[in-house]
């Protein structure tokens, strides 16, 4: 059974970098049948997909245009986890952040089957 | 980006009622649509994938249908534990996008 455990600070100052990690159990971050995503949720934006990382003989990333200039999602194979870094945050980045495992087959990645517990991140001085 | 529009935004129904939620995509997404349930303070939970396939372990009172731009999610007999917000999500094109949610309450 795949489980995702999130960690990271709940309070970040404006202009600083938001950093969260998502530890994977029951699967490998290097799996060829998964993609590892970050999704956030706020009252103003609803559920918003931020990006993903996945391994298919090499590492790939996709990012939402809305955050592409500020976001990095990295795998950490030594710890079997992946991370989110969001730079230059503003109060608009205040949200609950979730990591999620995407089920993938030969035809593509199709559904968020497993989610982390969520982390409320508040951007405030 | 593909816009997903759900209706209604909220509804109130009695236990045992049939509940219907619709989701409309701003362009053709074939059958590339999922439905999630989210309870307060919890992460979303996958209920339906590929528009009409029931995720393992999900009760059969939940169902989905549709293709192209118009999709329907049904709870055939509302139970007290179904109180939640329901979201559709498309995976036809990146970025994956979600509907704004439908909050289901007991009358």
PDB file of C-alpha atoms in Angstrom, chain B residues 29-101:
ATOM      1  CA  UNK B  29     -11.550  15.794 -23.234  1.00  0.00           C
ATOM      2  CA  UNK B  30     -12.818  12.405 -24.470  1.00  0.00           C
ATOM      3  CA  UNK B  31     -13.237  10.224 -21.350  1.00  0.00           C
ATOM      4  CA  UNK B  32     -10.241  11.697 -19.518  1.00  0.00           C
ATOM      5  CA  UNK B  33     -12.085  12.710 -16.389  1.00  0.00           C
ATOM      6  CA  UNK B  34     -11.901  11.762 -12.714  1.00  0.00           C
ATOM      7  CA  UNK B  35     -14.131  12.410  -9.721  1.00  0.00           C
ATOM      8  CA  UNK B  36     -12.861  12.966  -6.174  1.00  0.00           C
ATOM      9  CA  UNK B  37     -14.507  13.255  -2.782  1.00  0.00           C
ATOM     10  CA  UNK B  38     -13.060  15.577  -0.163  1.00  0.00           C
ATOM     11  CA  UNK B  39     -14.139  15.690   3.456  1.00  0.00           C
ATOM     12  CA  UNK B  40     -13.221  18.645   5.695  1.00  0.00           C
ATOM     13  CA  UNK B  41      -9.575  18.665   6.714  1.00  0.00           C
ATOM     14  CA  UNK B  42      -8.759  15.683   4.495  1.00  0.00           C
ATOM     15  CA  UNK B  43      -7.098  15.167   1.141  1.00  0.00           C
ATOM     16  CA  UNK B  44      -9.254  14.402  -1.884  1.00  0.00           C
ATOM     17  CA  UNK B  45     -10.053  10.740  -2.465  1.00  0.00           C
ATOM     18  CA  UNK B  46     -10.373   9.206  -5.921  1.00  0.00           C
ATOM     19  CA  UNK B  47     -13.833   7.737  -6.562  1.00  0.00           C
ATOM     20  CA  UNK B  48     -14.226   7.467 -10.337  1.00  0.00           C
ATOM     21  CA  UNK B  49     -11.556   7.397 -13.061  1.00  0.00           C
ATOM     22  CA  UNK B  50     -11.780   7.457 -16.859  1.00  0.00           C
ATOM     23  CA  UNK B  51     -15.235   9.025 -16.495  1.00  0.00           C
ATOM     24  CA  UNK B  52     -17.023   5.845 -15.468  1.00  0.00           C
ATOM     25  CA  UNK B  53     -14.702   3.379 -13.728  1.00  0.00           C
ATOM     26  CA  UNK B  54     -15.179   2.834 -10.020  1.00  0.00           C
ATOM     27  CA  UNK B  55     -11.965   2.926  -8.016  1.00  0.00           C
ATOM     28  CA  UNK B  56     -11.301  -0.226  -5.981  1.00  0.00           C
ATOM     29  CA  UNK B  57     -13.077  -0.195  -2.654  1.00  0.00           C
ATOM     30  CA  UNK B  58     -15.493   2.601  -3.528  1.00  0.00           C
ATOM     31  CA  UNK B  59     -19.185   1.795  -2.885  1.00  0.00           C
ATOM     32  CA  UNK B  60     -21.274   1.016  -5.942  1.00  0.00           C
ATOM     33  CA  UNK B  61     -23.775   3.791  -5.168  1.00  0.00           C
ATOM     34  CA  UNK B  62     -21.241   6.123  -6.805  1.00  0.00           C
ATOM     35  CA  UNK B  63     -21.156   6.215 -10.584  1.00  0.00           C
ATOM     36  CA  UNK B  64     -20.004   8.410 -13.434  1.00  0.00           C
ATOM     37  CA  UNK B  65     -20.753   8.808 -17.110  1.00  0.00           C
ATOM     38  CA  UNK B  66     -20.136  11.045 -20.075  1.00  0.00           C
ATOM     39  CA  UNK B  67     -17.580  11.850 -22.717  1.00  0.00           C
ATOM     40  CA  UNK B  68     -16.463  14.807 -24.779  1.00  0.00           C
ATOM     41  CA  UNK B  69     -17.407  17.908 -22.814  1.00  0.00           C
ATOM     42  CA  UNK B  70     -20.303  16.789 -20.599  1.00  0.00           C
ATOM     43  CA  UNK B  71     -20.031  14.475 -17.618  1.00  0.00           C
ATOM     44  CA  UNK B  72     -22.311  13.323 -14.820  1.00  0.00           C
ATOM     45  CA  UNK B  73     -21.596  12.007 -11.336  1.00  0.00           C
ATOM     46  CA  UNK B  74     -24.354  10.227  -9.426  1.00  0.00           C
ATOM     47  CA  UNK B  75     -24.855   9.065  -5.876  1.00  0.00           C
ATOM     48  CA  UNK B  76     -27.756   6.644  -6.236  1.00  0.00           C
ATOM     49  CA  UNK B  77     -28.782   6.691  -2.572  1.00  0.00           C
ATOM     50  CA  UNK B  78     -27.230   9.410  -0.437  1.00  0.00           C
ATOM     51  CA  UNK B  79     -25.755   8.241   2.859  1.00  0.00           C
ATOM     52  CA  UNK B  80     -24.745  10.384   5.851  1.00  0.00           C
ATOM     53  CA  UNK B  81     -21.069   9.543   5.249  1.00  0.00           C
ATOM     54  CA  UNK B  82     -21.296  11.015   1.733  1.00  0.00           C
ATOM     55  CA  UNK B  83     -21.342  14.553   3.121  1.00  0.00           C
ATOM     56  CA  UNK B  84     -18.368  16.112   1.375  1.00  0.00           C
ATOM     57  CA  UNK B  85     -17.286  18.274  -1.506  1.00  0.00           C
ATOM     58  CA  UNK B  86     -16.936  16.562  -4.883  1.00  0.00           C
ATOM     59  CA  UNK B  87     -14.541  17.606  -7.626  1.00  0.00           C
ATOM     60  CA  UNK B  88     -14.088  16.655 -11.250  1.00  0.00           C
ATOM     61  CA  UNK B  89     -10.607  16.734 -12.799  1.00  0.00           C
ATOM     62  CA  UNK B  90      -9.487  16.449 -16.413  1.00  0.00           C
ATOM     63  CA  UNK B  91      -6.293  14.782 -17.591  1.00  0.00           C
ATOM     64  CA  UNK B  92      -6.624  15.277 -21.314  1.00  0.00           C
ATOM     65  CA  UNK B  93      -4.097  18.108 -21.420  1.00  0.00           C
ATOM     66  CA  UNK B  94      -1.578  19.568 -19.015  1.00  0.00           C
ATOM     67  CA  UNK B  95      -2.071  21.409 -16.767  1.00  0.00           C
ATOM     68  CA  UNK B  96      -4.434  19.018 -15.046  1.00  0.00           C
ATOM     69  CA  UNK B  97      -7.390  21.144 -13.911  1.00  0.00           C
ATOM     70  CA  UNK B  98     -10.200  20.702 -11.429  1.00  0.00           C
ATOM     71  CA  UNK B  99     -13.759  21.887 -11.191  1.00  0.00           C
ATOM     72  CA  UNK B 100     -14.628  24.349  -8.446  1.00  0.00           C
ATOM     73  CA  UNK B 101     -16.379  21.696  -6.385  1.00  0.00           C
TER      74      UNK B 101
END
